[in-house]
Coordinates of C-alpha atoms and ligand atoms in Angstrom, one line a residue:
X89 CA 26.1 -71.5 -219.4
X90 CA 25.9 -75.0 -220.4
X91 CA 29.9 -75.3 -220.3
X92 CA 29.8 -74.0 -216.6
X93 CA 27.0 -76.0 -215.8
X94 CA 29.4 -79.1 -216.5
X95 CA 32.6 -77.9 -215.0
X96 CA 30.7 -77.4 -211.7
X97 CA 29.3 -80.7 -212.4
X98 CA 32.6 -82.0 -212.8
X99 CA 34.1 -80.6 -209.8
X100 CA 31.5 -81.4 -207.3
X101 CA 30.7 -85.2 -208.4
X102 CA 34.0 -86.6 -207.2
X103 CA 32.3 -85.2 -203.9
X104 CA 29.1 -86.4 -204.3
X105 CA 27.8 -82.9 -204.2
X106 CA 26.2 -82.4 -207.7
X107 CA 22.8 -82.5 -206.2
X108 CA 23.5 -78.6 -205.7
X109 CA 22.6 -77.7 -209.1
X110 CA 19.4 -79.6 -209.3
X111 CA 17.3 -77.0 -209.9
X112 CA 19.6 -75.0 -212.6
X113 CA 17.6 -75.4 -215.1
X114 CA 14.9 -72.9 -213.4
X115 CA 17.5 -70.6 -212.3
X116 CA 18.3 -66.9 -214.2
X117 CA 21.8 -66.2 -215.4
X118 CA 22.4 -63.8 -213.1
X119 CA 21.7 -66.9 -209.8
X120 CA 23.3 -69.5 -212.0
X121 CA 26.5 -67.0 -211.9
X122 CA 25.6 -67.0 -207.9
X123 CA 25.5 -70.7 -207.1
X124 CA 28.6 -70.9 -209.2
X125 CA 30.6 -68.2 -207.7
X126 CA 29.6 -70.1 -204.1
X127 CA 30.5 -73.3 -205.7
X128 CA 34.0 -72.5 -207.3
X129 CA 34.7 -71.0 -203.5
X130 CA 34.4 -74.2 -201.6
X131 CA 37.1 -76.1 -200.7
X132 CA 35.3 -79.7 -201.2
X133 CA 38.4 -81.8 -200.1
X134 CA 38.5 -80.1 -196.7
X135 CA 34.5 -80.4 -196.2
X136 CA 34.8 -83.9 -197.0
X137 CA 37.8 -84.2 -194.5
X138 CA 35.7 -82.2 -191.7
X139 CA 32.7 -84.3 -191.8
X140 CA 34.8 -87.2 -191.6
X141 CA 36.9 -86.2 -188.8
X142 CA 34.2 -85.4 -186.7
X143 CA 33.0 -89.0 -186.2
X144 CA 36.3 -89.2 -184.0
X145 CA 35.2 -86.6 -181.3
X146 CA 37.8 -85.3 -178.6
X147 CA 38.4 -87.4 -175.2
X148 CA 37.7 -84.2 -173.1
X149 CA 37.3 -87.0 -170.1
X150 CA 40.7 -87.5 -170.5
X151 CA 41.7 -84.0 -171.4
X152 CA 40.0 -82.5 -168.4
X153 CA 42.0 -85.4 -166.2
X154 CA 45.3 -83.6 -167.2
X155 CA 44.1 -79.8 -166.9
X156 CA 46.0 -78.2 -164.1
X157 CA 44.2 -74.8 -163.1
X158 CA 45.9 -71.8 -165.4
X159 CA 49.1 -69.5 -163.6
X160 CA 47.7 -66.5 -163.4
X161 CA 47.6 -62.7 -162.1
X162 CA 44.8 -62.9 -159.7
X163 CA 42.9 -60.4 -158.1
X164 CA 44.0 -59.3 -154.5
X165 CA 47.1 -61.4 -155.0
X166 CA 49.1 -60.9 -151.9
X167 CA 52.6 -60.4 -153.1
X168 CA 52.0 -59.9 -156.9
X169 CA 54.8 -60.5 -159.5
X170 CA 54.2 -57.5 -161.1
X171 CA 53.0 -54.5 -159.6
X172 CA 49.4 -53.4 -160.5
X173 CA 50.2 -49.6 -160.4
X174 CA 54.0 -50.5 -163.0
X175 CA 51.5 -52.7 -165.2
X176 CA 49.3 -49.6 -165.4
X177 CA 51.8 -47.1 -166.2
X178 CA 53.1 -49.1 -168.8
X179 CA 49.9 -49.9 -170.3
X180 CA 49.1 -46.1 -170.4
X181 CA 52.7 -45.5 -172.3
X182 CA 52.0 -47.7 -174.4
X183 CA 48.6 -46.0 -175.5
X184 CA 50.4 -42.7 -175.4
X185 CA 52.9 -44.2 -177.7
X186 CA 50.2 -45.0 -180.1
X187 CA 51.0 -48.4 -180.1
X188 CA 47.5 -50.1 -179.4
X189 CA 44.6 -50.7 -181.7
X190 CA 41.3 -52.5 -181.2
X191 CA 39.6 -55.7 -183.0
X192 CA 36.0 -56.1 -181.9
X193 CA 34.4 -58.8 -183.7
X194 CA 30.6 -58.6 -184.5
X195 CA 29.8 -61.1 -187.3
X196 CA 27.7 -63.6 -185.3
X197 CA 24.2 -64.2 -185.8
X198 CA 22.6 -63.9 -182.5
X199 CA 20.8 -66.7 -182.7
X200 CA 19.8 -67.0 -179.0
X201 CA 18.8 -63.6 -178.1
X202 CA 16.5 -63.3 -181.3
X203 CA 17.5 -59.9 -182.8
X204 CA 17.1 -59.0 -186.5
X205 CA 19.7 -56.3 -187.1
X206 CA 23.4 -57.1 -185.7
X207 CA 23.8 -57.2 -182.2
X208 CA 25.9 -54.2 -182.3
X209 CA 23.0 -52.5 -182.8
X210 CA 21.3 -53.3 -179.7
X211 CA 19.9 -50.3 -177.3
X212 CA 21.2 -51.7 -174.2
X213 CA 22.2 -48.9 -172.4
X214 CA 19.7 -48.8 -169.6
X215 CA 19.0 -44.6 -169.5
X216 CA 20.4 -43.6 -173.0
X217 CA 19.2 -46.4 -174.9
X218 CA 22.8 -46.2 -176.1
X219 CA 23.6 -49.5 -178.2
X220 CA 26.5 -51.7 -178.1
X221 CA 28.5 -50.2 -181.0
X222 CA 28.5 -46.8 -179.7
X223 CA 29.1 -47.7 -175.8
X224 CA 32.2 -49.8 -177.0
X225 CA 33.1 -46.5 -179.5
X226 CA 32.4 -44.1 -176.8
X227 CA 34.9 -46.2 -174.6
X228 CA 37.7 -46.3 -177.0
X229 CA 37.1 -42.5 -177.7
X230 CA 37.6 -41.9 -174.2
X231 CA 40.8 -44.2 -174.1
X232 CA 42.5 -41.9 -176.5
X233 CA 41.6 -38.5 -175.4
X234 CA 43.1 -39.4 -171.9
X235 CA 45.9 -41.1 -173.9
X236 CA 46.0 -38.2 -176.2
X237 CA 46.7 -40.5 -179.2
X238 CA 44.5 -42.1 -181.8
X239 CA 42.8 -45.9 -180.9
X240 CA 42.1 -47.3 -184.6
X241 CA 38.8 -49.7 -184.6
X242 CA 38.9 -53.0 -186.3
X243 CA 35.9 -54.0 -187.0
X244 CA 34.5 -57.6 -188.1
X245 CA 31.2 -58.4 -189.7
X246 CA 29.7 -61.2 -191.8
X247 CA 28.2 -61.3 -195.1
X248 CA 24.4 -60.9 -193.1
X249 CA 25.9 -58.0 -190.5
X250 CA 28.6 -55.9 -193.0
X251 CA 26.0 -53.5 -194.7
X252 CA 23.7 -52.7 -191.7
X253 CA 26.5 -52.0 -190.0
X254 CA 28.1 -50.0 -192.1
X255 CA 24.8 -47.8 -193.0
X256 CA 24.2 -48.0 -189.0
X257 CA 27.8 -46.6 -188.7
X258 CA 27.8 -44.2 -191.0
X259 CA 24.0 -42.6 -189.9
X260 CA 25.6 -42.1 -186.5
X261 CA 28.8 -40.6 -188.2
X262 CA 30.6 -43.6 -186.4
X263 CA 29.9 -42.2 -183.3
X264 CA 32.7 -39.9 -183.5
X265 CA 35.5 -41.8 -184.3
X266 CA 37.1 -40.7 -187.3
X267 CA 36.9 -42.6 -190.6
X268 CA 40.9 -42.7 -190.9
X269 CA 40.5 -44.9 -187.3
X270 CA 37.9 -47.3 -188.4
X271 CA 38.6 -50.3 -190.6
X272 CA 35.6 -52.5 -191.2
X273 CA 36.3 -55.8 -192.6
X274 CA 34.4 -58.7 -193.6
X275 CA 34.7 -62.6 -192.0
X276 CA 34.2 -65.5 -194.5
X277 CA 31.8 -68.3 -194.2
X278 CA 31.6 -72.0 -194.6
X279 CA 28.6 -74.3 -196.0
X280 CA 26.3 -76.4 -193.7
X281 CA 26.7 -79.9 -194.9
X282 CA 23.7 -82.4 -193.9
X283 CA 24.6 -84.6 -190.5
X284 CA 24.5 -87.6 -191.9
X285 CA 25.6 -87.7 -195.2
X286 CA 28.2 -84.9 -195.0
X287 CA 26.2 -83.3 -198.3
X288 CA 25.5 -79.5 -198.6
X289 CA 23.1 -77.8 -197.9
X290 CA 20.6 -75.7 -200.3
X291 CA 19.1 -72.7 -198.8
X292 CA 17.2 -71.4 -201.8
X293 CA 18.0 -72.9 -205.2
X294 CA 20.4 -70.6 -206.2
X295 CA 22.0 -70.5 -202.4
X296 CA 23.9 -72.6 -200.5
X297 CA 23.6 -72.6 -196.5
X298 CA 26.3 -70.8 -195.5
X299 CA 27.1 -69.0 -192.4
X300 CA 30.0 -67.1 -190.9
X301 CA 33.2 -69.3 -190.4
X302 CA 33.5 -68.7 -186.1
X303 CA 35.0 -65.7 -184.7
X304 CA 38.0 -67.4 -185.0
X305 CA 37.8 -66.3 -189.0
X306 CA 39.3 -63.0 -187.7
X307 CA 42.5 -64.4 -188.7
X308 CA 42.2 -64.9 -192.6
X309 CA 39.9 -62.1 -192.7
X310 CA 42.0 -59.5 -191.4
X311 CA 44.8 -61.0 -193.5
X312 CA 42.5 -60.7 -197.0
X313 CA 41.1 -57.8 -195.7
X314 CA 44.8 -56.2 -196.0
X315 CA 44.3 -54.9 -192.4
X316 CA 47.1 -56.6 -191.1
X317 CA 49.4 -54.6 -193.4
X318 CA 47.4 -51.6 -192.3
X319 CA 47.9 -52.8 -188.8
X320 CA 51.7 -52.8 -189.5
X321 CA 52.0 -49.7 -191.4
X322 CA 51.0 -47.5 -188.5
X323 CA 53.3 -49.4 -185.7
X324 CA 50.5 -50.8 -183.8
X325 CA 52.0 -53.5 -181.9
X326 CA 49.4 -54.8 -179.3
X327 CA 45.9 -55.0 -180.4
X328 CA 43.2 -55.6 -178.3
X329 CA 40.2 -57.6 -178.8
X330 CA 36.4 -57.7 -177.7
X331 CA 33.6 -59.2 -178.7
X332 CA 30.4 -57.0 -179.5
X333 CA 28.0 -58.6 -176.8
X334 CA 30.1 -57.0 -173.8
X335 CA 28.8 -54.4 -172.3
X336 CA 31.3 -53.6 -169.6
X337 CA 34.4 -54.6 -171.3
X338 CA 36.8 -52.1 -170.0
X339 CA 38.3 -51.8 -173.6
X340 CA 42.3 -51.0 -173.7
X341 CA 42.6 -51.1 -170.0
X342 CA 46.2 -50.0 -169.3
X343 CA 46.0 -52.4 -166.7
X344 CA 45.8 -55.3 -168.6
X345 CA 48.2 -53.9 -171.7
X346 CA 50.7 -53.2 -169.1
X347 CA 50.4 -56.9 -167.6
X348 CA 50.6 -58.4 -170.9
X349 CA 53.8 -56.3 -171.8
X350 CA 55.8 -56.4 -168.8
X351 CA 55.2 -60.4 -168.6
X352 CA 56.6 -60.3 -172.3
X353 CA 53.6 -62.1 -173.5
X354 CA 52.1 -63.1 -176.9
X355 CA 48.4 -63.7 -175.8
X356 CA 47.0 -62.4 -173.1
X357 CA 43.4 -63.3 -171.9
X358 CA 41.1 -62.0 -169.2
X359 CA 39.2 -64.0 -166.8
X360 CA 36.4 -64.3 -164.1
X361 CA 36.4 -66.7 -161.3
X362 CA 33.0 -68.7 -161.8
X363 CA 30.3 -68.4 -159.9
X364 CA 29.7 -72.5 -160.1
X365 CA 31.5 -75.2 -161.2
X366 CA 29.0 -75.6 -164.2
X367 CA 28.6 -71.8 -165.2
X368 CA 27.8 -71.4 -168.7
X369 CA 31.6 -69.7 -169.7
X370 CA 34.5 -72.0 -171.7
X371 CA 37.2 -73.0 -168.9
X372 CA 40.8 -71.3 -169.6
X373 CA 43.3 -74.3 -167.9
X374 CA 46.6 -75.4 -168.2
X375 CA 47.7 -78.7 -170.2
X376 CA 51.0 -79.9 -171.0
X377 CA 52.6 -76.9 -170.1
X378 CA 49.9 -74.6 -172.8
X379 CA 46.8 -72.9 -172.0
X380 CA 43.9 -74.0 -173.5
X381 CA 40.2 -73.8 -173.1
X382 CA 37.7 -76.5 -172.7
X383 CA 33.6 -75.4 -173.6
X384 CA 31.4 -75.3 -171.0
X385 CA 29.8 -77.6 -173.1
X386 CA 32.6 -80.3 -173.3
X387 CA 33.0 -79.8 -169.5
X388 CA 29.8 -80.0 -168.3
X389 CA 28.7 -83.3 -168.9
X390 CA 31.4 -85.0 -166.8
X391 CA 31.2 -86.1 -163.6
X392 CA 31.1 -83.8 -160.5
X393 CA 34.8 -85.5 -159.7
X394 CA 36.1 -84.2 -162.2
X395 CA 34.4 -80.6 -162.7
X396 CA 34.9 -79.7 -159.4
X397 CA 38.6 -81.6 -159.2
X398 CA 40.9 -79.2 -156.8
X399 CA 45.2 -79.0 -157.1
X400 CA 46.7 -79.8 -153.3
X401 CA 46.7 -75.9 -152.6
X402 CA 43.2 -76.1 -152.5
X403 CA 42.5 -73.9 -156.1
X404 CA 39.9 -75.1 -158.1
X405 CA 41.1 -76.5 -161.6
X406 CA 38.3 -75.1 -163.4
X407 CA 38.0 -71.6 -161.9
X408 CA 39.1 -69.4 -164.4
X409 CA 36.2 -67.9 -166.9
X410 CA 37.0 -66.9 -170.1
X411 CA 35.9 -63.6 -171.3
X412 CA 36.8 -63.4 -174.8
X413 CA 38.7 -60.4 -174.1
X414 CA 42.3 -60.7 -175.2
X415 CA 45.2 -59.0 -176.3
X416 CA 46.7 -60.2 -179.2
X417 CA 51.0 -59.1 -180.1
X418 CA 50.5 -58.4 -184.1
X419 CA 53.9 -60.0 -184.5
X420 CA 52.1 -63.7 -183.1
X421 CA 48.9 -62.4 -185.2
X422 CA 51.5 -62.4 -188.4
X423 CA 53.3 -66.1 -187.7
X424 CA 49.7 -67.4 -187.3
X425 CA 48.5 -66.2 -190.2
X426 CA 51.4 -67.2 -192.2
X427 CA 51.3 -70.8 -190.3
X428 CA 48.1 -70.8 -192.0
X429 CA 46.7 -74.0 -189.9
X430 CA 46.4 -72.9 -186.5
X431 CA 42.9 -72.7 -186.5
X432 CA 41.1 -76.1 -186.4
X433 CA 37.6 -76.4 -187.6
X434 CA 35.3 -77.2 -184.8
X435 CA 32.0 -78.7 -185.6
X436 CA 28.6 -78.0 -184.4
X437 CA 25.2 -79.5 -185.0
X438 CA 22.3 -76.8 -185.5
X439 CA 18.9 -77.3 -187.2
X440 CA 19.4 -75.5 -190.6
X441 CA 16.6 -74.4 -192.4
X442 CA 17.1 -75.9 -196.2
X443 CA 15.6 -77.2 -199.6
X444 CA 14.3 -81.0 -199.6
X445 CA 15.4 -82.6 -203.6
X446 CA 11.4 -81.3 -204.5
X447 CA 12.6 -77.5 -203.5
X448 CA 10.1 -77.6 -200.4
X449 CA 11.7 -75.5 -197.8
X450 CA 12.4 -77.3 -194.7
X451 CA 12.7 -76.0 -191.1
X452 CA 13.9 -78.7 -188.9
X453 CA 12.9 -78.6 -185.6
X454 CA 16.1 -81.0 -184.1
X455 CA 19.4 -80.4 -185.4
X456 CA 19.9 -81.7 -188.8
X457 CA 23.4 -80.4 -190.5
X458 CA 26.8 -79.4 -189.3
X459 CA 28.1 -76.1 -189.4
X460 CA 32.0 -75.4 -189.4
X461 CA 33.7 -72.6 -186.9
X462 CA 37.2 -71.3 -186.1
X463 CA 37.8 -70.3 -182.5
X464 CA 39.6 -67.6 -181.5
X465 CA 40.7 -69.3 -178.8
X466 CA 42.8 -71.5 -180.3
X467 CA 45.6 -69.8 -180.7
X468 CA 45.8 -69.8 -176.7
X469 CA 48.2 -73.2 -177.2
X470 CA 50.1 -71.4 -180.4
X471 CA 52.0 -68.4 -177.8
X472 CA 55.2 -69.1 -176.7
X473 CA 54.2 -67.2 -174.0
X474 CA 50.3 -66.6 -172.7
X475 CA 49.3 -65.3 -169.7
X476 CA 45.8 -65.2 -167.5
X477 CA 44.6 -61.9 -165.8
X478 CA 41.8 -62.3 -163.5
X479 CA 39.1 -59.2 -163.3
X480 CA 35.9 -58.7 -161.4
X481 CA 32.5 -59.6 -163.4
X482 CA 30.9 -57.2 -161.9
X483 CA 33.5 -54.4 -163.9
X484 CA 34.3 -55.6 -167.0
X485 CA 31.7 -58.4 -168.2
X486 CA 28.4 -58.5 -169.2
X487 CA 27.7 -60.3 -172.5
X488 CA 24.6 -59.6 -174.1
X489 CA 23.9 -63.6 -175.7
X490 CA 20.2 -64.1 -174.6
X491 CA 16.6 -64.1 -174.6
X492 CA 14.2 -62.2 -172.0
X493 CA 13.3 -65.4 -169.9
X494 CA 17.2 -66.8 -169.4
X495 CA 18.7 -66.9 -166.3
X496 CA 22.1 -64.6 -167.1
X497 CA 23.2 -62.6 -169.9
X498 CA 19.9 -60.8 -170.8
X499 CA 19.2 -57.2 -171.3
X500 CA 17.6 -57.2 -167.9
X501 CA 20.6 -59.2 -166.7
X502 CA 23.0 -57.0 -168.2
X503 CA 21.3 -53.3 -167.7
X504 CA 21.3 -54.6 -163.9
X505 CA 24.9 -54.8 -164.1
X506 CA 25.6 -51.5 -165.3
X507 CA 23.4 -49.7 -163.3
X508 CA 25.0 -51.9 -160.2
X509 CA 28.7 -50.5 -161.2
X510 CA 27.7 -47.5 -162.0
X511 CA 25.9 -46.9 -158.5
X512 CA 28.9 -47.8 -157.3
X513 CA 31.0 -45.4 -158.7
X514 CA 28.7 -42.7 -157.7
X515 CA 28.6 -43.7 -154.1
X516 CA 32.6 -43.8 -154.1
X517 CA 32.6 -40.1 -155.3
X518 CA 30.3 -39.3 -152.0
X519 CA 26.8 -38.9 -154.3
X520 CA 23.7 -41.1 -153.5
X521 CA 21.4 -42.7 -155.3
X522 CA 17.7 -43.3 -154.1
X523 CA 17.1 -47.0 -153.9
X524 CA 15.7 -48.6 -157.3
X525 CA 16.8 -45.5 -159.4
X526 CA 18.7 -46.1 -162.8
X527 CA 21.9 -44.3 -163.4
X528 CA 24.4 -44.6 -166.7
X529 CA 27.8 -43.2 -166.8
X530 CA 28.5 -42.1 -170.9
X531 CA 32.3 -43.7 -171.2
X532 CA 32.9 -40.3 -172.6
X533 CA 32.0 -38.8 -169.1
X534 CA 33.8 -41.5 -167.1
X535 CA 35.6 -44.8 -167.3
X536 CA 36.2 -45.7 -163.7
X537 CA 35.2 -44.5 -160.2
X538 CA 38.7 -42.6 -160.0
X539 CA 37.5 -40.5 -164.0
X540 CA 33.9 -39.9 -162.2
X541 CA 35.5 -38.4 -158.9
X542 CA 36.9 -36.0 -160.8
X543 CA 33.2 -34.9 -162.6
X544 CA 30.6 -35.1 -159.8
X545 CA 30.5 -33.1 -156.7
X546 CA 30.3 -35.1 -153.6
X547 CA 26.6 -34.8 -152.0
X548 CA 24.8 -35.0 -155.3
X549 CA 21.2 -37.2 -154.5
X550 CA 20.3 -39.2 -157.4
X551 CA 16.3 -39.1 -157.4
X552 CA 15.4 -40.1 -160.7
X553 CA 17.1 -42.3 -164.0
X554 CA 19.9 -40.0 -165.2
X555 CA 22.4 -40.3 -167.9
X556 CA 25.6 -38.7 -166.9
X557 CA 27.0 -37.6 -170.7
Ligands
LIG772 P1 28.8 -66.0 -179.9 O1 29.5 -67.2 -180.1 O2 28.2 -65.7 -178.6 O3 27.7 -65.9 -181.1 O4 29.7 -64.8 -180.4 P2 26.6 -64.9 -181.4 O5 26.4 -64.8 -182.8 O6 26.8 -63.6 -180.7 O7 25.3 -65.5 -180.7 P3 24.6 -67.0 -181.0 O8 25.6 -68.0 -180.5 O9 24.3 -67.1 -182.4 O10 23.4 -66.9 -180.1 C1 30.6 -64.2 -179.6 C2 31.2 -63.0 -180.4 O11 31.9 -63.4 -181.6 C3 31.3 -62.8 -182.7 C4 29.9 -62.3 -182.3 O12 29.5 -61.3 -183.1 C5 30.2 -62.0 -180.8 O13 30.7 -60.7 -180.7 N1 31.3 -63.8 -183.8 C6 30.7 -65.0 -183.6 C7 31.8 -63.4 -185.0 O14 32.2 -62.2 -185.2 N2 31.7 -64.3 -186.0 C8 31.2 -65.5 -185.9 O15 31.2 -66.3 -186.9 C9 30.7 -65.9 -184.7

């Protein structure tokens, strides 16, 4: 033990990171073999390179000067490029063709809406009490039976969210999907590194502070993971991809897959038009000729000029809302994972709970340390050819991302919404619903107002919460 004590010496004091193993001597083999393991998988170079880099932060002043307002298939376009009903049939064939599988990514941490298990978990369906992983299940279910073909499920977790999920998955007998269809693959992570000093973090003293490297670690991760190959191997060439917080993400929508294929396009994203100039959503726009997005959080501190700039036909620059729902060609997927640096680092600053040199745990108030994500987003730039589909909020997104007591994306917020489109569809189909009364729609019984026509007779009154299932 001695001998690996001083090669991990060695290799983290040209870093000035040895102060990780102060407290070997009180460790057990069995965590000295831990902190090493953690220690021989950093890349120390690269950490030392990130927290230097960040003291040169992005002029998004300048950045947002240039943004033009993204090309894109809006809603209620008047004489549309493509049209709607040959993007749908095309998406549908391509479903039939069993061409189309899912990534849904569910390795954050939830920090802001405060819940232990992963947020996959989550009851949020307002009658059934139905959580997030079997709504989004149930919907790609129901996407294959009407496409008559198998959907596979992706499915990415993080070291804190990969065995609850998997036990959750497998109590429920995955909800009905069959094993063969569902992959579930683990994200990696990266250290917390103090703010000032750029040194890591202990969060026990056999632990480092690490969390997961960004959703934009789907990349590598399905790479190591060998789901790629697997991707490959059964000739799915358009993968769609959700996050877990989204309640009313309209998963596979033929729509969209038929957009993104007729328009020959890499990358494909969904957006909403913003309620405000300032919503809480990151920005998709147009610079030098790329898409891109700007955070809500890099955009909303400039000055009302420039967040609520217009183009001469009147279109607000910043209009488009991005989703996070996107469909990926596996063919761009395999160049960016073979060009291997696509996805930047982008740094945040969160209080991180840690060790002080006596082994006193600490739990900073302010933010203290630096943590280190990939965005998915990123590859927007990377596509030869990217394009922007505008959908109604009120159908397709509802992210689940906080805390009773928040303005938007609650459970209240979000339960609101699906009871709100779901009324909606009932009304169409000529049933009514008594004011104030909860209704859910199982994606298994319905996916749109056209699938619920079909299922409910005209006339039905609505008196009390029901489930249709
Ligand atoms: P968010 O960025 O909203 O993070 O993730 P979060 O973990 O859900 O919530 P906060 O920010 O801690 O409150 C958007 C989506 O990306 C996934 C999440 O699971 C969610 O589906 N994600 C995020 C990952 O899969 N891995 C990550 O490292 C980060």
């Amino acid at each position: 033990m001695d001998a690996l004590r001083d090669r991990l010496h060695e290799r983290l004091t040209p870093f000035d990171q040895h102060h990780v193993l102060a407290f070997w001597e009180e460790l057990s083999d069995a965590k000295r073999q831990h902190l090493a393991e953690q220690i021989e998988r950093l890349d120390l170079k690269r950490l030392e390179q990130l927290h230097r880099c960040h003291e040169v932060p992005e002029d998004w002043s300048a950045l947002a000067g240039r943004a033009l307002a993204p090309p894109a298939i809006r809603l209620n376009q008047i004489a549309p490029s493509i049209a709607p009903q040959d993007a749908f049939n095309r998406g549908q064939q391509a479903l039939s063709a069993g061409q189309v599988g899912v990534i849904l990514v569910a390795g954050g941490q939830g920090t802001r809406l405060g819940f232990d298990a992963p947020k996959g978990m989550f009851a949020i369906g307002p009658v059934s009490g139905a959580s997030l992983f079997q709504i989004i299940i149930e919907k790609i279910l129901a996407r294959a039976r009407v496409a008559r073909m198998r959907i596979p499920l992706y499915l990415m977790t993080s070291p804190a969210t990969h065995q609850p999920t998997i036990d959750y998955l497998r109590a429920n007998e995955n909800f009905g999907l069959p094993e063969e269809d569902l992959k579930v693959f683990c994200q990696g992570t990266m250290p917390a590194v103090d703010a000032q000093s750029g040194r890591l973090l202990l969060a026990d003293k056999h632990q480092l502070a690490l969390s997961p490297d960004g959703h934009g670690g789907m990349l590598q991760a399905l790479s190591e993971s060998r789901c790629l190959a697997d991707i490959r191997r059964r000739g799915l060439h358009q993968l769609f991809y959700c996050q877990v917080d989204n309640a009313l993400v309209n998963v596979c929508d033929p729509l969209f897959l038929g957009y993104h294929l007729l328009s020959h396009s890499e990358l494909s994203t969904q957006v909403v038009a913003k309620r405000t100039p300032r919503d809480k959503v990151g920005n998709v726009i147009s610079v030098d000729g790329r898409l891109r997005i700007i955070e809500y959080s890099d955009l909303n501190p400039l000055a009302d000029d420039v967040v609520t700039r217009r183009a001469a036909d009147g279109t607000e620059i910043f209009w488009a809302g991005n989703t996070a729902i996107h469909i990926f060609n596996t063919v761009f997927l395999e160049r960016m994972v073979r060009s291997g640096t696509a996805l930047p680092f982008h740094v945040a600053h969160k209080a991180v709970g840690h060790l002080d040199p006596s082994g006193q745990q600490i739990e900073p108030e302010r933010p203290n340390a630096h943590k280190f994500e990939r965005f998915i987003f990123d590859l927007l730039p990377e596509a030869r050819q990217a394009i922007v589909v505008e959908v109604d909020e009120a159908k397709a997104f509802a992210p689940l991302k906080n805390a009773p007591g928040e303005a938007r994306d609650t459970l209240a917020t979000v339960q609101e919404q699906m009871i709100a489109l779901h009324r909606e569809w009932l009304e169409a189909a000529g049933c009514e619903v008594d004011p104030g009364v909860a209704v859910e729609i199982s994606p298994g019984f319905a996916q749109s107002a056209q699938e619920l026509a079909a299922q409910v007779q005209p006339g039905l009154v609505v008196t009390k919460p029901r489930y249709f299932c």
